[in-house]
Tab-separated table of C-alpha atoms and ligand atoms in Angstrom:
chain	number	residue	atom	x	y	z
A	1	MET	CA	-0.298	-0.303	-0.293
A	2	SER	CA	1.821	3.737	-0.798
A	3	ASN	CA	1.730	6.259	1.469
A	4	THR	CA	-0.187	9.077	-0.628
A	5	LEU	CA	0.056	11.494	2.084
A	6	SER	CA	3.784	11.445	2.659
A	7	LYS	CA	4.335	11.845	-0.959
A	8	THR	CA	2.334	14.932	-1.345
A	9	THR	CA	1.744	16.639	1.819
A	10	LYS	CA	4.778	16.772	4.399
A	11	SER	CA	4.436	15.216	8.149
A	12	ALA	CA	5.682	15.723	10.825
A	13	VAL	CA	5.050	11.901	11.814
A	14	MET	CA	7.690	9.330	10.921
A	15	ASN	CA	6.834	7.388	7.942
A	16	THR	CA	6.330	3.951	9.327
A	17	TYR	CA	3.194	2.686	7.955
A	18	GLY	CA	1.607	1.876	4.888
A	19	ARG	CA	-1.823	4.162	5.590
A	20	PHE	CA	-4.859	3.854	3.692
A	21	PRO	CA	-6.189	7.479	2.300
A	22	LEU	CA	-8.478	7.611	5.127
A	23	THR	CA	-9.212	9.987	8.676
A	24	ILE	CA	-10.862	7.451	11.092
A	25	VAL	CA	-12.771	10.602	14.077
A	26	LYS	CA	-15.182	8.608	15.990
A	27	GLY	CA	-16.149	5.159	16.530
A	28	LYS	CA	-19.058	3.713	17.880
A	29	GLY	CA	-20.372	-0.059	17.938
A	30	SER	CA	-19.370	-1.620	14.694
A	31	TYR	CA	-18.661	1.716	12.932
A	32	VAL	CA	-16.262	3.915	12.913
A	33	TRP	CA	-16.503	7.768	10.545
A	34	SER	CA	-14.678	9.825	8.659
A	35	ASP	CA	-13.237	13.170	8.729
A	36	SER	CA	-15.722	14.083	6.113
A	37	GLY	CA	-18.736	12.222	7.570
A	38	GLU	CA	-18.751	8.961	5.604
A	39	LYS	CA	-19.758	5.866	7.934
A	40	TYR	CA	-18.019	2.496	7.209
A	41	LEU	CA	-18.778	-0.594	8.336
A	42	ASP	CA	-15.267	-1.504	10.700
A	43	TYR	CA	-14.030	-5.404	10.466
A	44	THR	CA	-10.423	-4.349	11.423
A	45	SER	CA	-11.328	-3.548	15.196
A	46	GLY	CA	-8.087	-1.593	15.100
A	47	ILE	CA	-6.626	-4.967	14.072
A	48	ALA	CA	-8.493	-7.363	16.754
A	49	THR	CA	-8.453	-4.639	19.530
A	50	CYS	CA	-11.573	-3.050	20.211
A	51	ASN	CA	-13.205	-6.023	20.055
A	52	LEU	CA	-15.990	-4.893	22.878
A	53	GLY	CA	-16.539	-2.158	19.454
A	54	HIS	CA	-15.713	1.483	19.411
A	55	VAL	CA	-16.105	3.104	22.456
A	56	PRO	CA	-18.231	0.251	25.005
A	57	ALA	CA	-20.004	1.375	27.068
A	58	GLN	CA	-18.906	-0.646	30.504
A	59	VAL	CA	-15.270	-0.009	29.976
A	60	GLN	CA	-16.440	4.254	29.311
A	61	ALA	CA	-18.061	4.640	32.200
A	62	ALA	CA	-14.958	3.149	34.385
A	63	LEU	CA	-12.605	5.041	32.636
A	64	GLN	CA	-14.215	7.862	33.130
A	65	GLU	CA	-14.366	7.165	36.789
A	66	GLN	CA	-11.097	6.452	37.138
A	67	LEU	CA	-9.508	9.839	34.981
A	68	ASP	CA	-11.263	12.049	37.597
A	69	THR	CA	-9.710	9.425	40.690
A	70	LEU	CA	-5.689	8.363	39.612
A	71	TRP	CA	-4.450	8.091	36.534
A	72	HIS	CA	-1.106	7.070	37.709
A	73	VAL	CA	1.236	5.843	40.631
A	74	SER	CA	4.104	3.558	39.262
A	75	ASN	CA	4.877	-0.086	40.385
A	76	LEU	CA	6.401	0.760	43.358
A	77	TYR	CA	3.560	1.014	44.952
A	78	HIS	CA	0.219	-1.409	45.601
A	79	ILE	CA	-2.521	-0.857	42.915
A	80	PRO	CA	-6.082	-2.245	43.776
A	81	ILE	CA	-7.750	-2.413	39.960
A	82	GLN	CA	-4.256	-4.087	38.777
A	83	GLU	CA	-4.993	-7.430	41.472
A	84	LYS	CA	-8.570	-7.028	40.535
A	85	LEU	CA	-7.660	-7.512	36.490
A	86	ALA	CA	-4.849	-10.096	37.497
A	87	THR	CA	-7.769	-11.980	39.365
A	88	ILE	CA	-10.521	-12.667	36.825
A	89	LEU	CA	-7.267	-13.463	34.251
A	90	THR	CA	-6.035	-16.271	35.995
A	91	GLU	CA	-9.903	-16.863	37.883
A	92	ASN	CA	-10.668	-17.455	34.084
A	93	SER	CA	-7.586	-19.266	33.098
A	94	ILE	CA	-5.505	-21.831	34.218
A	95	PHE	CA	-3.118	-19.570	35.104
A	96	ASP	CA	-1.790	-18.375	38.273
A	97	ALA	CA	-0.264	-14.541	38.041
A	98	ALA	CA	0.258	-11.751	35.820
A	99	PHE	CA	2.466	-9.793	34.814
A	100	PHE	CA	1.255	-6.219	32.513
A	101	SER	CA	3.192	-4.489	30.529
A	102	ASN	CA	1.781	-1.415	27.702
A	103	SER	CA	1.796	-3.692	24.088
A	104	GLY	CA	1.703	-6.900	22.268
A	105	ALA	CA	5.942	-6.946	21.528
A	106	GLU	CA	6.687	-5.829	25.429
A	107	ALA	CA	4.342	-8.826	26.356
A	108	ASN	CA	6.731	-11.424	24.775
A	109	GLU	CA	9.712	-9.795	25.682
A	110	ALA	CA	8.972	-10.377	28.730
A	111	ALA	CA	7.545	-14.196	28.399
A	112	ILE	CA	11.157	-14.628	26.606
A	113	LYS	CA	12.820	-13.112	29.980
A	114	LEU	CA	10.763	-15.204	31.400
A	115	ALA	CA	11.622	-18.621	29.988
A	116	LYS	CA	15.440	-18.009	29.817
A	117	LYS	CA	15.651	-17.462	33.485
A	118	TYR	CA	12.959	-20.252	34.250
A	119	ALA	CA	16.009	-22.584	32.382
A	120	LYS	CA	18.714	-21.009	35.154
A	121	ASP	CA	16.757	-21.331	37.757
A	122	GLN	CA	16.208	-25.414	37.121
A	123	GLY	CA	20.335	-25.335	36.852
A	124	ASN	CA	19.535	-25.983	32.677
A	125	VAL	CA	22.185	-23.298	31.823
A	126	GLU	CA	22.457	-24.718	28.158
A	127	ARG	CA	19.465	-23.908	26.907
A	128	THR	CA	19.216	-20.259	26.194
A	129	GLU	CA	17.134	-21.296	22.678
A	130	ILE	CA	13.846	-20.348	22.246
A	131	VAL	CA	12.102	-22.196	19.364
A	132	THR	CA	9.795	-19.666	16.773
A	133	PHE	CA	8.030	-21.205	13.534
A	134	LYS	CA	7.692	-19.656	10.021
A	135	GLN	CA	5.455	-17.005	9.230
A	136	SER	CA	5.116	-16.214	12.952
A	137	PHE	CA	4.613	-12.374	13.923
A	138	HIS	CA	5.619	-11.567	17.583
A	139	GLY	CA	6.165	-8.108	17.610
A	140	ARG	CA	8.442	-5.992	16.545
A	141	THR	CA	11.067	-4.451	19.273
A	142	GLY	CA	14.700	-5.791	18.626
A	143	THR	CA	14.214	-9.200	20.624
A	144	THR	CA	10.431	-9.713	19.590
A	145	LEU	CA	11.549	-8.924	15.360
A	146	ALA	CA	14.108	-11.884	16.329
A	147	ALA	CA	11.552	-14.104	17.265
A	148	THR	CA	9.169	-13.827	14.644
A	149	ALA	CA	10.245	-15.387	11.985
A	150	GLN	CA	10.303	-13.483	8.533
A	151	GLU	CA	12.775	-12.175	6.085
A	152	LYS	CA	10.949	-8.885	5.419
A	153	ILE	CA	10.869	-8.116	9.133
A	154	HIS	CA	14.400	-8.870	9.450
A	155	LYS	CA	15.135	-6.863	6.435
A	156	GLY	CA	17.913	-3.776	7.447
A	157	PHE	CA	17.875	-5.063	11.261
A	158	THR	CA	20.757	-6.848	11.242
A	159	PRO	CA	22.985	-8.297	14.072
A	160	ILE	CA	19.424	-9.523	14.733
A	161	ALA	CA	18.931	-10.746	18.689
A	162	PRO	CA	20.659	-14.590	18.842
A	163	GLY	CA	18.973	-16.990	21.004
A	164	PHE	CA	16.047	-17.922	18.245
A	165	ARG	CA	15.426	-20.890	16.041
A	166	TYR	CA	13.066	-20.928	13.338
A	167	LEU	CA	11.068	-24.477	12.649
A	168	PRO	CA	7.986	-24.724	9.996
A	169	TYR	CA	4.340	-24.717	11.395
A	170	ASN	CA	2.411	-27.491	11.304
A	171	ASP	CA	4.792	-29.971	10.483
A	172	ILE	CA	4.857	-33.297	12.233
A	173	GLU	CA	8.283	-34.648	11.561
A	174	ALA	CA	10.530	-30.997	12.573
A	175	LEU	CA	8.751	-31.487	16.006
A	176	GLN	CA	12.026	-34.206	16.250
A	177	GLU	CA	14.157	-30.973	16.899
A	178	ILE	CA	12.071	-28.898	19.268
A	179	HIS	CA	14.212	-30.417	21.802
A	180	ASN	CA	18.080	-30.673	21.308
A	181	GLY	CA	19.335	-29.919	24.641
A	182	ARG	CA	19.367	-25.964	24.423
A	183	THR	CA	15.846	-25.341	24.108
A	184	THR	CA	14.036	-23.765	27.044
A	185	ALA	CA	10.743	-22.889	25.548
A	186	VAL	CA	8.407	-22.648	21.895
A	187	LEU	CA	6.639	-19.587	21.007
A	188	LEU	CA	3.843	-19.758	18.649
A	189	GLU	CA	0.590	-18.347	17.713
A	190	LEU	CA	-2.109	-21.385	17.322
A	191	VAL	CA	-4.429	-19.578	14.730
A	192	GLN	CA	-1.153	-17.424	13.077
A	193	GLY	CA	-2.705	-13.019	12.233
A	194	GLU	CA	-0.295	-11.264	10.109
A	195	GLY	CA	0.835	-14.757	8.767
A	196	GLY	CA	-1.944	-15.131	6.758
A	197	VAL	CA	-4.005	-16.001	9.135
A	198	ASN	CA	-3.099	-19.370	9.255
A	199	PRO	CA	-4.450	-21.744	12.009
A	200	VAL	CA	-2.493	-24.892	13.850
A	201	GLN	CA	-3.568	-28.527	13.134
A	202	GLN	CA	-4.940	-30.778	16.459
A	203	ALA	CA	-2.543	-33.580	15.675
A	204	TRP	CA	0.627	-30.905	15.532
A	205	VAL	CA	0.275	-29.222	18.576
A	206	THR	CA	-0.953	-32.203	21.200
A	207	GLU	CA	2.157	-33.607	20.048
A	208	LEU	CA	4.677	-30.424	20.498
A	209	ALA	CA	2.254	-30.319	23.460
A	210	ALA	CA	3.526	-33.369	24.747
A	211	ILE	CA	7.455	-33.246	23.910
A	212	CYS	CA	7.390	-30.124	25.903
A	213	LYS	CA	5.876	-31.539	29.043
A	214	GLU	CA	8.674	-34.927	29.117
A	215	ASN	CA	11.682	-32.770	28.660
A	216	ASP	CA	10.313	-29.630	30.776
A	217	ILE	CA	10.754	-26.654	27.395
A	218	LEU	CA	7.942	-24.353	28.437
A	219	LEU	CA	5.095	-23.741	25.747
A	220	MET	CA	4.324	-20.315	25.528
A	221	LEU	CA	1.357	-19.341	23.582
A	222	ASP	CA	1.261	-15.491	21.928
A	223	GLU	CA	-2.182	-15.559	21.948
A	224	ILE	CA	-1.805	-11.234	21.513
A	225	GLN	CA	-5.068	-11.375	18.360
A	226	THR	CA	-6.478	-15.559	19.897
A	227	GLY	CA	-7.086	-13.478	22.551
A	228	MET	CA	-9.554	-12.028	24.579
A	229	GLY	CA	-12.731	-14.360	22.658
A	230	ARG	CA	-11.594	-13.708	19.408
A	231	THR	CA	-11.392	-17.221	18.159
A	232	GLY	CA	-15.272	-18.070	20.154
A	233	THR	CA	-13.276	-18.749	23.553
A	234	LEU	CA	-11.536	-16.570	26.272
A	235	PHE	CA	-8.252	-17.445	25.151
A	236	ALA	CA	-7.861	-20.020	22.100
A	237	TYR	CA	-6.102	-22.757	23.726
A	238	GLU	CA	-8.830	-24.009	25.282
A	239	GLN	CA	-10.564	-25.606	22.372
A	240	PHE	CA	-7.108	-27.455	21.455
A	241	GLY	CA	-6.821	-29.906	24.938
A	242	ILE	CA	-3.298	-27.806	25.586
A	243	GLU	CA	-2.242	-26.749	29.026
A	244	PRO	CA	0.353	-23.831	27.767
A	245	ASP	CA	2.889	-22.699	30.818
A	246	VAL	CA	2.736	-19.347	29.404
A	247	ILE	CA	1.029	-16.558	27.180
A	248	THR	CA	0.485	-13.167	26.204
A	249	LEU	CA	-2.129	-10.837	25.429
A	250	ALA	CA	-2.376	-7.121	24.526
A	251	LYS	CA	-4.734	-6.166	21.822
A	252	GLY	CA	-8.392	-6.536	22.905
A	253	LEU	CA	-7.143	-6.698	26.586
A	254	GLY	CA	-7.833	-3.060	27.096
A	255	SER	CA	-10.392	-2.410	23.842
A	256	GLY	CA	-7.798	0.278	22.501
A	257	PHE	CA	-6.412	1.470	25.927
A	258	PRO	CA	-2.802	0.674	25.350
A	259	ILE	CA	-2.095	-2.460	27.693
A	260	GLY	CA	-0.375	-6.203	27.794
A	261	ALA	CA	-0.144	-9.148	30.159
A	262	VAL	CA	1.844	-12.041	30.406
A	263	LEU	CA	-0.099	-14.731	32.352
A	264	ALA	CA	2.242	-17.406	33.991
A	265	LYS	CA	1.323	-21.466	35.976
A	266	ASP	CA	3.283	-20.789	39.617
A	267	LYS	CA	6.216	-22.480	38.030
A	268	VAL	CA	7.236	-20.033	35.956
A	269	ALA	CA	5.724	-17.147	37.576
A	270	ALA	CA	8.523	-17.674	40.327
A	271	THR	CA	11.166	-17.236	38.172
A	272	PHE	CA	10.652	-13.160	38.639
A	273	THR	CA	11.441	-11.306	41.411
A	274	PRO	CA	11.947	-8.447	43.033
A	275	GLY	CA	14.168	-6.494	40.444
A	276	THR	CA	14.394	-9.094	37.269
A	277	HIS	CA	11.870	-7.441	35.168
A	278	GLY	CA	9.326	-4.257	35.747
A	279	SER	CA	7.559	-1.216	33.761
A	280	THR	CA	6.982	2.424	34.575
A	281	PHE	CA	3.376	2.402	32.983
A	282	GLY	CA	2.624	-1.533	32.797
A	283	GLY	CA	-1.196	-1.605	34.394
A	284	ASN	CA	-1.304	1.417	35.950
A	285	PRO	CA	-4.642	2.318	37.320
A	286	LEU	CA	-6.251	3.358	33.475
A	287	ALA	CA	-4.739	0.667	31.867
A	288	ALA	CA	-5.745	-1.885	34.542
A	289	THR	CA	-9.845	-0.561	34.714
A	290	ALA	CA	-10.232	-0.551	30.996
A	291	GLY	CA	-8.393	-4.071	31.553
A	292	TYR	CA	-10.946	-4.770	33.405
A	293	ALA	CA	-13.818	-3.282	32.703
A	294	THR	CA	-13.163	-4.916	29.416
A	295	VAL	CA	-12.771	-8.883	30.835
A	296	LYS	CA	-15.744	-8.547	33.081
A	297	THR	CA	-18.149	-7.457	30.225
A	298	MET	CA	-16.429	-9.676	28.210
A	299	LEU	CA	-17.997	-12.933	30.845
A	300	THR	CA	-21.138	-11.063	31.856
A	301	ASP	CA	-21.999	-10.850	27.949
A	302	LYS	CA	-21.279	-14.078	27.060
A	303	ILE	CA	-18.529	-12.765	24.385
A	304	SER	CA	-17.484	-16.523	23.353
A	305	GLU	CA	-20.812	-17.648	22.556
A	306	HIS	CA	-21.663	-15.173	20.939
A	307	VAL	CA	-18.391	-14.722	18.535
A	308	GLN	CA	-19.105	-19.470	17.773
A	309	MET	CA	-22.757	-18.557	17.247
A	310	LEU	CA	-21.759	-15.724	14.555
A	311	SER	CA	-18.963	-17.454	13.192
A	312	GLU	CA	-20.361	-20.810	12.282
A	313	TYR	CA	-23.069	-18.556	10.322
A	314	PHE	CA	-20.165	-16.622	8.838
A	315	PHE	CA	-17.938	-19.442	7.996
A	316	SER	CA	-20.450	-21.009	6.159
A	317	LYS	CA	-21.427	-18.056	4.044
A	318	LEU	CA	-18.399	-17.239	3.008
A	319	ASN	CA	-18.141	-21.570	2.045
A	320	GLU	CA	-21.107	-21.213	0.307
A	321	LEU	CA	-19.155	-17.593	-1.324
A	322	LYS	CA	-15.941	-19.513	-2.244
A	323	GLU	CA	-18.196	-22.183	-4.296
A	324	ILE	CA	-19.573	-19.625	-6.530
A	325	TYR	CA	-16.739	-16.791	-7.248
A	326	PRO	CA	-12.822	-19.143	-8.097
A	327	GLU	CA	-11.012	-16.331	-6.955
A	328	ILE	CA	-11.844	-17.137	-3.154
A	329	LYS	CA	-9.463	-19.848	-2.870
A	330	GLN	CA	-9.248	-20.678	0.636
A	331	VAL	CA	-11.523	-19.181	3.946
A	332	LYS	CA	-9.872	-19.853	7.009
A	333	GLY	CA	-9.431	-18.837	11.110
A	334	LYS	CA	-11.309	-19.720	13.468
A	335	GLY	CA	-13.974	-17.932	15.364
A	336	LEU	CA	-13.481	-14.086	14.061
A	337	LEU	CA	-10.488	-14.247	12.828
A	338	ILE	CA	-10.932	-14.952	9.355
A	339	GLY	CA	-9.016	-15.002	6.191
A	340	LEU	CA	-9.876	-14.919	2.366
A	341	GLU	CA	-6.708	-16.324	0.459
A	342	MET	CA	-7.412	-14.699	-2.804
A	343	GLU	CA	-5.816	-14.699	-6.422
A	344	LYS	CA	-5.829	-11.860	-6.863
A	345	GLY	CA	-3.667	-8.873	-3.786
A	346	ALA	CA	-5.916	-8.343	-1.216
A	347	GLY	CA	-4.694	-4.925	-1.604
A	348	THR	CA	-7.473	-5.128	-4.510
A	349	TYR	CA	-10.966	-6.416	-2.662
A	350	ILE	CA	-9.711	-3.642	0.672
A	351	THR	CA	-9.838	-1.190	-1.855
A	352	ALA	CA	-13.016	-1.918	-3.209
A	353	LEU	CA	-14.298	-2.517	-0.049
A	354	ARG	CA	-13.820	0.683	1.751
A	355	GLU	CA	-15.122	2.347	-1.485
A	356	LYS	CA	-18.558	0.247	-0.413
A	357	ASN	CA	-17.781	2.121	3.606
A	358	VAL	CA	-16.686	-1.700	4.568
A	359	LEU	CA	-12.956	-1.476	6.459
A	360	ALA	CA	-11.188	-5.269	6.054
A	361	LEU	CA	-7.220	-5.953	6.056
A	362	SER	CA	-5.039	-7.971	4.283
A	363	ALA	CA	-2.709	-10.724	6.761
A	364	GLY	CA	-0.136	-11.056	3.671
A	365	GLU	CA	0.271	-10.991	0.478
A	366	HIS	CA	-2.753	-12.927	-1.017
A	367	VAL	CA	-4.867	-12.919	2.566
A	368	LEU	CA	-8.445	-10.188	2.985
A	369	ARG	CA	-8.610	-10.670	7.078
A	370	ILE	CA	-11.675	-9.926	8.362
A	371	LEU	CA	-11.756	-9.592	12.060
A	372	PRO	CA	-15.210	-7.755	13.044
A	373	PRO	CA	-16.123	-6.972	16.191
A	374	LEU	CA	-16.677	-9.592	18.443
A	375	THR	CA	-19.969	-7.616	19.524
A	376	THR	CA	-21.289	-7.719	15.748
A	377	THR	CA	-24.745	-9.013	14.879
A	378	THR	CA	-25.399	-11.155	12.244
A	379	GLU	CA	-27.785	-8.010	10.382
A	380	GLU	CA	-23.927	-6.238	10.160
A	381	ILE	CA	-22.261	-9.833	8.507
A	382	ASN	CA	-24.780	-9.475	6.085
A	383	GLU	CA	-24.447	-6.131	5.584
A	384	PHE	CA	-20.506	-6.985	4.902
A	385	LEU	CA	-21.744	-10.290	2.315
A	386	LYS	CA	-23.671	-8.103	0.098
A	387	GLN	CA	-20.829	-5.661	-0.177
A	388	PHE	CA	-18.569	-8.326	-0.767
A	389	VAL	CA	-20.536	-9.479	-3.371
A	390	GLU	CA	-21.181	-6.324	-5.224
A	391	VAL	CA	-16.510	-6.284	-4.399
A	392	MET	CA	-17.020	-9.410	-6.800
A	393	ASN	CA	-19.816	-8.911	-9.249
A	394	GLU	CA	-17.407	-6.133	-10.779
A	395	LYS	CA	-14.414	-7.913	-11.483
B	401	PLP	C1	-0.070	-7.498	17.273
B	401	PLP	C2	0.986	-8.825	17.357
B	401	PLP	C3	1.799	-8.158	17.830
B	401	PLP	C4	1.755	-6.941	18.515
B	401	PLP	O1	1.920	-6.622	19.025
B	401	PLP	P1	2.047	-4.530	19.419
B	401	PLP	O2	1.193	-4.531	20.850
B	401	PLP	O3	2.280	-4.216	17.945
B	401	PLP	O4	3.378	-4.572	19.908
B	401	PLP	C5	2.554	-9.801	18.694
B	401	PLP	N1	2.302	-10.691	18.354
B	401	PLP	C6	1.230	-11.172	17.588
B	401	PLP	C7	0.188	-12.313	17.816
B	401	PLP	C8	0.179	-9.467	17.016
B	401	PLP	O5	-0.988	-9.935	16.840
């Protein structure tokens, strides 16, 4: 996607994003409005972040109250709302403790530090490597870009941080290479988001989990995109019969307020002792308030069940379209993390949809990525489908 703005107008913001030619100034529920007053159906959700839709009332009310009370104190003091957020996350998962960061990459940074120190605490000093998988995406910081096994993310940033080994995803044979005496952890997504909406295969991940358990290798899941109800359960691991030691969260956790988290079992969490890790802002009163109100609303409103119901409907309709339009090669994903593998580049469909007031994303060259708010409705899905069919008919 070319950045038309930067070529014609001088911007004081660094040119790191290929921005769409659209300025959004307002949002509510599944819709956003542009600076010229145009209304769009937002099936990007701020990249799987506004999972409760734009400006959800419960989170808005909680944040407004917190804005009047206290914004920030640093993690040198006890923060009750941070405790409440950690409690609701651990009570609704298999984990025992949380660490809070400000973003996804920082959550993965914390998980990577945990894995390295865990091995040393266990006396396994030779275990310094973390295995990640081809086409993964784990972030843009120095270490998380090294964890990301994609050439295009590394380009220009050598020397790449050491300590990662890349194996092919969903490849049963390659699992033999996991335990080589130097591996402390594996880190993976259960549906690769940025890498093309590639779901993990059940047999492969079952085997992977077994190998990890047998050899005391930590199973760490990057649930930054798959978590917070996106795939039809609060966390995606619940659907695979596996027990990760660590998961990372961000995106949907704060409904758009920046927050990330690492959730870990006690045996791993114990590795972090005072002074080993920290963050000035991580889990501050405002962020933790957004997080707690988001999780609470998701549970009270039974968002996961809603996602399962809508997902079944959406997938069945998209599969019907695949039978009609051969340029739809594949319909893939889980819950409301949906990828359409298209014949042509995804950009052409994104532009055509935007011209019909519908926003969608890509995931790699040929995958059109659809990320509706989890609060969307059958009517809104029908609206998307109607516009999408028009785009297909015009081609
Ligand atoms: C978005 C994303 C990240 C990075 O999160 P940031 O908040 O942008 O740092 C990491 N992993 C996955 C799976 C993601 O989708």
